[in-house]
Amino acid sequence: MKCAVLGDPIGHSLSPALHQAAYAELEMSDWSYTSTRVQAGGLAKYVADLGGDWPPSRWRGLSVTMPLKREAYDLARSISPRARLVGAVNTLVRSSHGWVGDNTDLPGAVAAIRERAGDGFSCSHGVVLGAGATAASTGLALAELGASRITLLARNPGAAGETIEMISRHRSKPVVSVLPLDSAVDGVDAVVSTVPAKAQTPELIDRWASTPVVFDVVYDPWPSRLLSVAPSVTVSGLDLLVHQAVLQFELFTGRTAPLAAMRAAGEKALASRESSMEPTPA
């Protein structure tokens, strides 16, 4: 059985390391997982070229990353409720009636926070730095964790309308607002940074590092500057990546994923990547 991660760019993806480690741990020698560059607009042709036979003789599942998540949503024959809520598909699973679209980013974020902060953690007011697609899924995760207020801090607050609308659709009906990125907000239980590492200025880090729960979706460089100084509960982009991959593995295979083996593979891959960037001694 074959699975793959698709996107553009794709060379940086840790997904093959995570899934292949799971296959090795569970001795699933007949399963493989690769990465393939698929440019924007090319997903439908790529999937069509895989064939439509059932039961599938080869292809079982596809992980979908940027810029293909919306294309995957439109391509799927059926959509899970959580993918419909997020408005994006990052997982395609072949079934007898075609490709099923799902989203593991949202439950993966919830699982990552609960693992680090404890199953009893409840968020009343959450802040999300950024206002893009990742801000939407992590904002929804905060709503899943009980947040009745969610504040987006964006470099361009005027462009946050779609993200506000998406988070507001959560069944708990949280109050969602947006302010400029450099704003100060009081009474925050958790902050999620979805902005790139270069946007993590010393002022931003000082403002948010002492929040009770600090979650940074960036995993490369790892740990991020924000997480490296946070004294409280920290949740990393690797935590998110591993937990969403665990859910994908289980959707693809029907087996319980080996979380520890997958996390170890991700940490090893990141460490190898960082060591290869070190300067060569003179």
PDB file of C-alpha atoms in Angstrom:
ATOM      1  CA  MET A   1       0.000   0.000   0.000  1.00  0.00           C
ATOM      2  CA  LYS A   2       1.285   3.442  -0.913  1.00  0.00           C
ATOM      3  CA  CYS A   3       0.803   6.840   0.712  1.00  0.00           C
ATOM      4  CA  ALA A   4       2.447  10.201   0.066  1.00  0.00           C
ATOM      5  CA  VAL A   5       2.562  13.848   1.036  1.00  0.00           C
ATOM      6  CA  LEU A   6       1.908  16.350  -1.740  1.00  0.00           C
ATOM      7  CA  GLY A   7       2.664  20.071  -1.910  1.00  0.00           C
ATOM      8  CA  ASP A   8       4.939  22.786  -3.234  1.00  0.00           C
ATOM      9  CA  PRO A   9       7.552  23.161  -1.838  1.00  0.00           C
ATOM     10  CA  ILE A  10       7.781  19.674  -0.358  1.00  0.00           C
ATOM     11  CA  GLY A  11      11.473  18.910   0.220  1.00  0.00           C
ATOM     12  CA  HIS A  12      11.299  20.235   3.810  1.00  0.00           C
ATOM     13  CA  SER A  13       8.464  17.917   4.861  1.00  0.00           C
ATOM     14  CA  LEU A  14       9.024  15.659   7.878  1.00  0.00           C
ATOM     15  CA  SER A  15       5.937  13.574   7.085  1.00  0.00           C
ATOM     16  CA  PRO A  16       7.842  10.769   5.303  1.00  0.00           C
ATOM     17  CA  ALA A  17      10.107  10.334   8.336  1.00  0.00           C
ATOM     18  CA  LEU A  18       7.117  10.158  10.692  1.00  0.00           C
ATOM     19  CA  HIS A  19       5.029   7.716   8.666  1.00  0.00           C
ATOM     20  CA  GLN A  20       7.938   5.485   7.688  1.00  0.00           C
ATOM     21  CA  ALA A  21       8.944   5.246  11.354  1.00  0.00           C
ATOM     22  CA  ALA A  22       5.413   4.095  12.178  1.00  0.00           C
ATOM     23  CA  TYR A  23       5.539   1.415   9.473  1.00  0.00           C
ATOM     24  CA  ALA A  24       8.891   0.200  10.789  1.00  0.00           C
ATOM     25  CA  GLU A  25       7.710   0.156  14.411  1.00  0.00           C
ATOM     26  CA  LEU A  26       4.631  -1.915  13.522  1.00  0.00           C
ATOM     27  CA  GLU A  27       6.497  -4.085  10.992  1.00  0.00           C
ATOM     28  CA  MET A  28       4.281  -2.964   8.106  1.00  0.00           C
ATOM     29  CA  SER A  29       6.784  -3.784   5.386  1.00  0.00           C
ATOM     30  CA  ASP A  30       4.171  -3.666   2.626  1.00  0.00           C
ATOM     31  CA  TRP A  31       3.432   0.036   3.261  1.00  0.00           C
ATOM     32  CA  SER A  32       5.423   2.985   1.915  1.00  0.00           C
ATOM     33  CA  TYR A  33       5.207   6.770   2.210  1.00  0.00           C
ATOM     34  CA  THR A  34       6.923   9.252  -0.095  1.00  0.00           C
ATOM     35  CA  SER A  35       6.840  12.963  -0.933  1.00  0.00           C
ATOM     36  CA  THR A  36       5.927  14.421  -4.315  1.00  0.00           C
ATOM     37  CA  ARG A  37       5.997  17.991  -5.501  1.00  0.00           C
ATOM     38  CA  VAL A  38       2.605  18.945  -6.930  1.00  0.00           C
ATOM     39  CA  GLN A  39       2.179  22.559  -7.957  1.00  0.00           C
ATOM     40  CA  ALA A  40      -0.938  24.661  -7.486  1.00  0.00           C
ATOM     41  CA  GLY A  41      -3.620  23.604  -9.938  1.00  0.00           C
ATOM     42  CA  GLY A  42      -2.129  20.137 -10.425  1.00  0.00           C
ATOM     43  CA  LEU A  43      -3.796  18.053  -7.721  1.00  0.00           C
ATOM     44  CA  ALA A  44      -6.790  16.821  -9.742  1.00  0.00           C
ATOM     45  CA  LYS A  45      -4.585  15.472 -12.544  1.00  0.00           C
ATOM     46  CA  TYR A  46      -2.171  13.873 -10.093  1.00  0.00           C
ATOM     47  CA  VAL A  47      -4.970  12.042  -8.281  1.00  0.00           C
ATOM     48  CA  ALA A  48      -6.644  11.001 -11.532  1.00  0.00           C
ATOM     49  CA  ASP A  49      -3.362   9.460 -12.691  1.00  0.00           C
ATOM     50  CA  LEU A  50      -3.343   7.234  -9.593  1.00  0.00           C
ATOM     51  CA  GLY A  51      -6.318   5.312 -10.999  1.00  0.00           C
ATOM     52  CA  GLY A  52      -9.716   4.599  -9.520  1.00  0.00           C
ATOM     53  CA  ASP A  53      -9.626   0.871  -8.800  1.00  0.00           C
ATOM     54  CA  TRP A  54     -11.245  -0.577  -5.681  1.00  0.00           C
ATOM     55  CA  PRO A  55     -10.145  -2.249  -3.532  1.00  0.00           C
ATOM     56  CA  PRO A  56      -7.016  -0.183  -4.019  1.00  0.00           C
ATOM     57  CA  SER A  57      -4.097  -2.281  -5.186  1.00  0.00           C
ATOM     58  CA  ARG A  58      -1.582   0.459  -4.421  1.00  0.00           C
ATOM     59  CA  TRP A  59      -2.642   3.945  -3.314  1.00  0.00           C
ATOM     60  CA  ARG A  60      -4.452   4.313   0.002  1.00  0.00           C
ATOM     61  CA  GLY A  61      -3.893   7.819   1.367  1.00  0.00           C
ATOM     62  CA  LEU A  62      -2.522  11.269   0.610  1.00  0.00           C
ATOM     63  CA  SER A  63      -1.362  13.974   2.993  1.00  0.00           C
ATOM     64  CA  VAL A  64      -1.946  17.370   1.412  1.00  0.00           C
ATOM     65  CA  THR A  65      -0.058  20.519   2.320  1.00  0.00           C
ATOM     66  CA  MET A  66       0.140  24.026   0.888  1.00  0.00           C
ATOM     67  CA  PRO A  67      -0.921  25.189  -1.634  1.00  0.00           C
ATOM     68  CA  LEU A  68      -3.282  22.260  -2.291  1.00  0.00           C
ATOM     69  CA  LYS A  69      -5.623  22.109   0.703  1.00  0.00           C
ATOM     70  CA  ARG A  70      -8.444  23.973  -1.005  1.00  0.00           C
ATOM     71  CA  GLU A  71      -8.026  21.921  -4.187  1.00  0.00           C
ATOM     72  CA  ALA A  72      -8.252  18.774  -2.077  1.00  0.00           C
ATOM     73  CA  TYR A  73     -11.480  20.078  -0.551  1.00  0.00           C
ATOM     74  CA  ASP A  74     -13.003  20.563  -3.998  1.00  0.00           C
ATOM     75  CA  LEU A  75     -11.726  17.211  -5.263  1.00  0.00           C
ATOM     76  CA  ALA A  76     -12.983  14.993  -2.414  1.00  0.00           C
ATOM     77  CA  ARG A  77     -16.103  12.935  -3.058  1.00  0.00           C
ATOM     78  CA  SER A  78     -17.185  13.414   0.567  1.00  0.00           C
ATOM     79  CA  ILE A  79     -16.007  15.757   3.326  1.00  0.00           C
ATOM     80  CA  SER A  80     -15.756  15.103   7.076  1.00  0.00           C
ATOM     81  CA  PRO A  81     -17.539  17.538   9.423  1.00  0.00           C
ATOM     82  CA  ARG A  82     -14.254  18.881  10.805  1.00  0.00           C
ATOM     83  CA  ALA A  83     -12.825  19.486   7.330  1.00  0.00           C
ATOM     84  CA  ARG A  84     -16.034  21.282   6.436  1.00  0.00           C
ATOM     85  CA  LEU A  85     -15.683  23.437   9.550  1.00  0.00           C
ATOM     86  CA  VAL A  86     -12.062  24.356   8.740  1.00  0.00           C
ATOM     87  CA  GLY A  87     -12.824  24.769   5.042  1.00  0.00           C
ATOM     88  CA  ALA A  88      -9.711  22.830   4.018  1.00  0.00           C
ATOM     89  CA  VAL A  89      -8.653  19.226   3.478  1.00  0.00           C
ATOM     90  CA  ASN A  90      -5.178  18.018   4.434  1.00  0.00           C
ATOM     91  CA  THR A  91      -5.979  14.298   4.220  1.00  0.00           C
ATOM     92  CA  LEU A  92      -7.401  12.247   1.357  1.00  0.00           C
ATOM     93  CA  VAL A  93      -8.337   8.633   2.043  1.00  0.00           C
ATOM     94  CA  ARG A  94      -9.391   6.300  -0.770  1.00  0.00           C
ATOM     95  CA  SER A  95     -12.698   4.542  -0.160  1.00  0.00           C
ATOM     96  CA  SER A  96     -15.091   2.424  -2.202  1.00  0.00           C
ATOM     97  CA  HIS A  97     -16.970   5.558  -3.277  1.00  0.00           C
ATOM     98  CA  GLY A  98     -13.960   7.753  -4.047  1.00  0.00           C
ATOM     99  CA  TRP A  99     -11.601   9.979  -2.086  1.00  0.00           C
ATOM    100  CA  VAL A 100     -12.782  11.076   1.376  1.00  0.00           C
ATOM    101  CA  GLY A 101     -11.519  14.481   2.538  1.00  0.00           C
ATOM    102  CA  ASP A 102     -10.608  15.029   6.171  1.00  0.00           C
ATOM    103  CA  ASN A 103      -8.657  17.528   8.257  1.00  0.00           C
ATOM    104  CA  THR A 104      -6.254  16.432  10.989  1.00  0.00           C
ATOM    105  CA  ASP A 105      -4.799  19.899  11.664  1.00  0.00           C
ATOM    106  CA  LEU A 106      -7.684  20.857  13.966  1.00  0.00           C
ATOM    107  CA  PRO A 107      -7.799  17.718  16.156  1.00  0.00           C
ATOM    108  CA  GLY A 108      -4.006  17.502  15.979  1.00  0.00           C
ATOM    109  CA  ALA A 109      -3.702  20.980  17.520  1.00  0.00           C
ATOM    110  CA  VAL A 110      -6.181  20.072  20.267  1.00  0.00           C
ATOM    111  CA  ALA A 111      -4.269  16.856  21.043  1.00  0.00           C
ATOM    112  CA  ALA A 112      -0.915  18.669  21.069  1.00  0.00           C
ATOM    113  CA  ILE A 113      -2.136  21.272  23.571  1.00  0.00           C
ATOM    114  CA  ARG A 114      -3.780  18.679  25.811  1.00  0.00           C
ATOM    115  CA  GLU A 115      -0.643  16.543  25.848  1.00  0.00           C
ATOM    116  CA  ARG A 116       1.493  19.442  27.110  1.00  0.00           C
ATOM    117  CA  ALA A 117      -1.030  21.367  29.217  1.00  0.00           C
ATOM    118  CA  GLY A 118      -2.940  18.363  30.564  1.00  0.00           C
ATOM    119  CA  ASP A 119      -6.299  16.858  29.696  1.00  0.00           C
ATOM    120  CA  GLY A 120      -7.996  19.196  32.161  1.00  0.00           C
ATOM    121  CA  PHE A 121      -6.724  22.368  30.517  1.00  0.00           C
ATOM    122  CA  SER A 122      -9.483  24.792  29.612  1.00  0.00           C
ATOM    123  CA  CYS A 123      -8.974  28.055  27.778  1.00  0.00           C
ATOM    124  CA  SER A 124     -11.248  31.034  28.382  1.00  0.00           C
ATOM    125  CA  HIS A 125      -9.448  33.670  26.307  1.00  0.00           C
ATOM    126  CA  GLY A 126      -6.987  32.739  23.581  1.00  0.00           C
ATOM    127  CA  VAL A 127      -4.807  34.854  21.303  1.00  0.00           C
ATOM    128  CA  VAL A 128      -3.630  33.831  17.849  1.00  0.00           C
ATOM    129  CA  LEU A 129      -0.726  35.686  16.235  1.00  0.00           C
ATOM    130  CA  GLY A 130      -1.563  35.766  12.541  1.00  0.00           C
ATOM    131  CA  ALA A 131      -4.782  35.542  10.578  1.00  0.00           C
ATOM    132  CA  GLY A 132      -4.217  33.012   7.789  1.00  0.00           C
ATOM    133  CA  ALA A 133      -5.342  29.422   7.258  1.00  0.00           C
ATOM    134  CA  THR A 134      -3.271  28.069  10.157  1.00  0.00           C
ATOM    135  CA  ALA A 135      -4.669  30.779  12.411  1.00  0.00           C
ATOM    136  CA  ALA A 136      -8.160  29.560  11.519  1.00  0.00           C
ATOM    137  CA  SER A 137      -7.485  25.921  12.414  1.00  0.00           C
ATOM    138  CA  THR A 138      -5.632  26.759  15.638  1.00  0.00           C
ATOM    139  CA  GLY A 139      -8.274  29.321  16.579  1.00  0.00           C
ATOM    140  CA  LEU A 140     -10.883  26.594  16.173  1.00  0.00           C
ATOM    141  CA  ALA A 141      -8.716  24.352  18.356  1.00  0.00           C
ATOM    142  CA  LEU A 142      -8.828  26.998  21.107  1.00  0.00           C
ATOM    143  CA  ALA A 143     -12.601  27.073  20.747  1.00  0.00           C
ATOM    144  CA  GLU A 144     -12.618  23.266  21.115  1.00  0.00           C
ATOM    145  CA  LEU A 145     -10.709  23.779  24.357  1.00  0.00           C
ATOM    146  CA  GLY A 146     -13.379  26.132  25.697  1.00  0.00           C
ATOM    147  CA  ALA A 147     -12.283  29.594  24.595  1.00  0.00           C
ATOM    148  CA  SER A 148     -15.248  31.954  24.551  1.00  0.00           C
ATOM    149  CA  ARG A 149     -13.023  34.845  23.416  1.00  0.00           C
ATOM    150  CA  ILE A 150     -10.422  34.600  20.658  1.00  0.00           C
ATOM    151  CA  THR A 151      -8.329  37.581  19.621  1.00  0.00           C
ATOM    152  CA  LEU A 152      -6.420  37.560  16.348  1.00  0.00           C
ATOM    153  CA  LEU A 153      -3.373  39.796  16.148  1.00  0.00           C
ATOM    154  CA  ALA A 154      -2.561  40.389  12.504  1.00  0.00           C
ATOM    155  CA  ARG A 155      -0.076  42.398  10.468  1.00  0.00           C
ATOM    156  CA  ASN A 156      -3.016  43.275   8.223  1.00  0.00           C
ATOM    157  CA  PRO A 157      -6.196  43.211  10.342  1.00  0.00           C
ATOM    158  CA  GLY A 158      -8.307  44.178   7.339  1.00  0.00           C
ATOM    159  CA  ALA A 159      -7.529  40.855   5.664  1.00  0.00           C
ATOM    160  CA  ALA A 160      -8.714  38.713   8.572  1.00  0.00           C
ATOM    161  CA  GLY A 161     -12.396  38.596   7.663  1.00  0.00           C
ATOM    162  CA  GLU A 162     -12.440  35.026   6.349  1.00  0.00           C
ATOM    163  CA  THR A 163     -10.549  33.701   9.365  1.00  0.00           C
ATOM    164  CA  ILE A 164     -12.877  35.512  11.771  1.00  0.00           C
ATOM    165  CA  GLU A 165     -15.900  34.058   9.986  1.00  0.00           C
ATOM    166  CA  MET A 166     -14.456  30.539  10.055  1.00  0.00           C
ATOM    167  CA  ILE A 167     -13.670  30.549  13.793  1.00  0.00           C
ATOM    168  CA  SER A 168     -17.034  32.125  14.547  1.00  0.00           C
ATOM    169  CA  ARG A 169     -18.741  29.111  12.944  1.00  0.00           C
ATOM    170  CA  HIS A 170     -17.646  26.888  15.823  1.00  0.00           C
ATOM    171  CA  ARG A 171     -20.610  25.421  17.686  1.00  0.00           C
ATOM    172  CA  SER A 172     -19.611  27.293  20.884  1.00  0.00           C
ATOM    173  CA  LYS A 173     -19.960  30.644  19.070  1.00  0.00           C
ATOM    174  CA  PRO A 174     -16.824  32.336  20.456  1.00  0.00           C
ATOM    175  CA  VAL A 175     -16.466  36.100  20.255  1.00  0.00           C
ATOM    176  CA  VAL A 176     -13.696  36.706  17.706  1.00  0.00           C
ATOM    177  CA  SER A 177     -11.936  40.038  17.283  1.00  0.00           C
ATOM    178  CA  VAL A 178      -8.847  41.288  15.455  1.00  0.00           C
ATOM    179  CA  LEU A 179      -6.187  43.833  16.420  1.00  0.00           C
ATOM    180  CA  PRO A 180      -2.791  44.862  15.023  1.00  0.00           C
ATOM    181  CA  LEU A 181       0.044  42.387  15.650  1.00  0.00           C
ATOM    182  CA  ASP A 182       1.848  44.652  18.138  1.00  0.00           C
ATOM    183  CA  SER A 183      -1.213  45.045  20.395  1.00  0.00           C
ATOM    184  CA  ALA A 184      -1.149  44.092  24.079  1.00  0.00           C
ATOM    185  CA  VAL A 185      -4.045  41.956  25.357  1.00  0.00           C
ATOM    186  CA  ASP A 186      -4.773  41.118  29.015  1.00  0.00           C
ATOM    187  CA  GLY A 187      -6.192  37.999  30.633  1.00  0.00           C
ATOM    188  CA  VAL A 188      -4.962  35.487  28.075  1.00  0.00           C
ATOM    189  CA  ASP A 189      -4.765  31.761  28.918  1.00  0.00           C
ATOM    190  CA  ALA A 190      -3.038  30.597  25.734  1.00  0.00           C
ATOM    191  CA  VAL A 191      -1.271  32.188  22.785  1.00  0.00           C
ATOM    192  CA  VAL A 192      -0.689  30.516  19.434  1.00  0.00           C
ATOM    193  CA  SER A 193       1.911  31.949  17.079  1.00  0.00           C
ATOM    194  CA  THR A 194       1.359  31.225  13.394  1.00  0.00           C
ATOM    195  CA  VAL A 195       3.696  33.956  12.154  1.00  0.00           C
ATOM    196  CA  PRO A 196       7.085  33.090  10.573  1.00  0.00           C
ATOM    197  CA  ALA A 197      10.227  33.029  12.704  1.00  0.00           C
ATOM    198  CA  LYS A 198      11.469  36.301  11.221  1.00  0.00           C
ATOM    199  CA  ALA A 199       8.340  38.063  12.533  1.00  0.00           C
ATOM    200  CA  GLN A 200       9.135  37.046  16.117  1.00  0.00           C
ATOM    201  CA  THR A 201      10.660  40.329  17.192  1.00  0.00           C
ATOM    202  CA  PRO A 202      12.142  40.780  20.695  1.00  0.00           C
ATOM    203  CA  GLU A 203       9.117  42.923  21.583  1.00  0.00           C
ATOM    204  CA  LEU A 204       6.660  40.218  20.490  1.00  0.00           C
ATOM    205  CA  ILE A 205       8.581  37.544  22.390  1.00  0.00           C
ATOM    206  CA  ASP A 206       8.718  39.639  25.570  1.00  0.00           C
ATOM    207  CA  ARG A 207       4.997  40.334  25.339  1.00  0.00           C
ATOM    208  CA  TRP A 208       3.833  36.718  24.985  1.00  0.00           C
ATOM    209  CA  ALA A 209       6.503  34.382  26.405  1.00  0.00           C
ATOM    210  CA  SER A 210       4.987  34.445  29.914  1.00  0.00           C
ATOM    211  CA  THR A 211       1.486  33.400  28.826  1.00  0.00           C
ATOM    212  CA  PRO A 212       0.391  30.225  30.717  1.00  0.00           C
ATOM    213  CA  VAL A 213       0.382  28.163  27.495  1.00  0.00           C
ATOM    214  CA  VAL A 214       2.601  29.171  24.548  1.00  0.00           C
ATOM    215  CA  PHE A 215       2.098  27.316  21.246  1.00  0.00           C
ATOM    216  CA  ASP A 216       4.289  28.037  18.220  1.00  0.00           C
ATOM    217  CA  VAL A 217       3.357  26.173  15.026  1.00  0.00           C
ATOM    218  CA  VAL A 218       6.849  26.756  13.561  1.00  0.00           C
ATOM    219  CA  TYR A 219       9.079  23.675  13.841  1.00  0.00           C
ATOM    220  CA  ASP A 220      12.021  24.775  11.730  1.00  0.00           C
ATOM    221  CA  PRO A 221      14.062  26.363  13.269  1.00  0.00           C
ATOM    222  CA  TRP A 222      13.313  24.322  16.379  1.00  0.00           C
ATOM    223  CA  PRO A 223      12.846  25.339  19.066  1.00  0.00           C
ATOM    224  CA  SER A 224      11.685  28.747  17.940  1.00  0.00           C
ATOM    225  CA  ARG A 225      12.916  31.888  19.662  1.00  0.00           C
ATOM    226  CA  LEU A 226       9.526  32.274  21.330  1.00  0.00           C
ATOM    227  CA  LEU A 227       9.492  28.776  22.812  1.00  0.00           C
ATOM    228  CA  SER A 228      13.152  28.897  23.811  1.00  0.00           C
ATOM    229  CA  VAL A 229      12.451  31.624  26.383  1.00  0.00           C
ATOM    230  CA  ALA A 230       8.891  30.733  27.465  1.00  0.00           C
ATOM    231  CA  PRO A 231       8.950  29.634  31.132  1.00  0.00           C
ATOM    232  CA  SER A 232       5.481  28.076  31.094  1.00  0.00           C
ATOM    233  CA  VAL A 233       3.810  25.229  29.218  1.00  0.00           C
ATOM    234  CA  THR A 234       5.092  25.129  25.637  1.00  0.00           C
ATOM    235  CA  VAL A 235       3.647  23.406  22.582  1.00  0.00           C
ATOM    236  CA  SER A 236       5.788  23.177  19.463  1.00  0.00           C
ATOM    237  CA  GLY A 237       5.133  22.884  15.773  1.00  0.00           C
ATOM    238  CA  LEU A 238       6.656  19.404  15.987  1.00  0.00           C
ATOM    239  CA  ASP A 239       3.990  18.465  18.554  1.00  0.00           C
ATOM    240  CA  LEU A 240       1.331  19.606  16.096  1.00  0.00           C
ATOM    241  CA  LEU A 241       2.964  17.842  13.161  1.00  0.00           C
ATOM    242  CA  VAL A 242       3.279  14.562  15.058  1.00  0.00           C
ATOM    243  CA  HIS A 243      -0.283  14.561  16.368  1.00  0.00           C
ATOM    244  CA  GLN A 244      -1.840  15.373  12.994  1.00  0.00           C
ATOM    245  CA  ALA A 245       0.363  12.672  11.417  1.00  0.00           C
ATOM    246  CA  VAL A 246      -0.792  10.168  14.046  1.00  0.00           C
ATOM    247  CA  LEU A 247      -4.389  10.821  13.039  1.00  0.00           C
ATOM    248  CA  GLN A 248      -3.531  10.535   9.339  1.00  0.00           C
ATOM    249  CA  PHE A 249      -1.725   7.248   9.910  1.00  0.00           C
ATOM    250  CA  GLU A 250      -4.780   5.840  11.662  1.00  0.00           C
ATOM    251  CA  LEU A 251      -7.111   7.035   8.896  1.00  0.00           C
ATOM    252  CA  PHE A 252      -4.863   5.467   6.241  1.00  0.00           C
ATOM    253  CA  THR A 253      -4.156   2.154   7.952  1.00  0.00           C
ATOM    254  CA  GLY A 254      -6.912   1.527  10.500  1.00  0.00           C
ATOM    255  CA  ARG A 255      -4.239   0.795  13.108  1.00  0.00           C
ATOM    256  CA  THR A 256      -3.249   2.612  16.303  1.00  0.00           C
ATOM    257  CA  ALA A 257      -0.274   4.854  15.594  1.00  0.00           C
ATOM    258  CA  PRO A 258       2.985   4.500  17.588  1.00  0.00           C
ATOM    259  CA  LEU A 259       3.179   8.085  18.848  1.00  0.00           C
ATOM    260  CA  ALA A 260       6.536   7.739  20.605  1.00  0.00           C
ATOM    261  CA  ALA A 261       8.276   6.252  17.559  1.00  0.00           C
ATOM    262  CA  MET A 262       6.882   8.942  15.285  1.00  0.00           C
ATOM    263  CA  ARG A 263       7.947  11.739  17.629  1.00  0.00           C
ATOM    264  CA  ALA A 264      11.447  10.284  17.955  1.00  0.00           C
ATOM    265  CA  ALA A 265      11.756  10.134  14.171  1.00  0.00           C
ATOM    266  CA  GLY A 266      10.705  13.771  13.872  1.00  0.00           C
ATOM    267  CA  GLU A 267      13.185  14.889  16.533  1.00  0.00           C
ATOM    268  CA  LYS A 268      15.975  12.921  14.871  1.00  0.00           C
ATOM    269  CA  ALA A 269      15.192  14.392  11.443  1.00  0.00           C
ATOM    270  CA  LEU A 270      15.179  17.932  12.850  1.00  0.00           C
ATOM    271  CA  ALA A 271      18.428  17.369  14.732  1.00  0.00           C
ATOM    272  CA  SER A 272      20.039  16.040  11.571  1.00  0.00           C
ATOM    273  CA  ARG A 273      18.814  19.039   9.626  1.00  0.00           C
ATOM    274  CA  GLU A 274      20.216  21.464  12.194  1.00  0.00           C
ATOM    275  CA  SER A 275      23.612  19.708  12.391  1.00  0.00           C
ATOM    276  CA  SER A 276      23.987  19.831   8.611  1.00  0.00           C
ATOM    277  CA  MET A 277      23.639  23.629   8.802  1.00  0.00           C
ATOM    278  CA  GLU A 278      26.507  24.069  11.264  1.00  0.00           C
ATOM    279  CA  PRO A 279      29.611  25.761   9.830  1.00  0.00           C
ATOM    280  CA  THR A 280      32.524  23.561   8.892  1.00  0.00           C
ATOM    281  CA  PRO A 281      35.519  24.080  11.217  1.00  0.00           C
ATOM    282  CA  ALA A 282      38.449  25.941   9.620  1.00  0.00           C
TER     283      ALA A 282
END
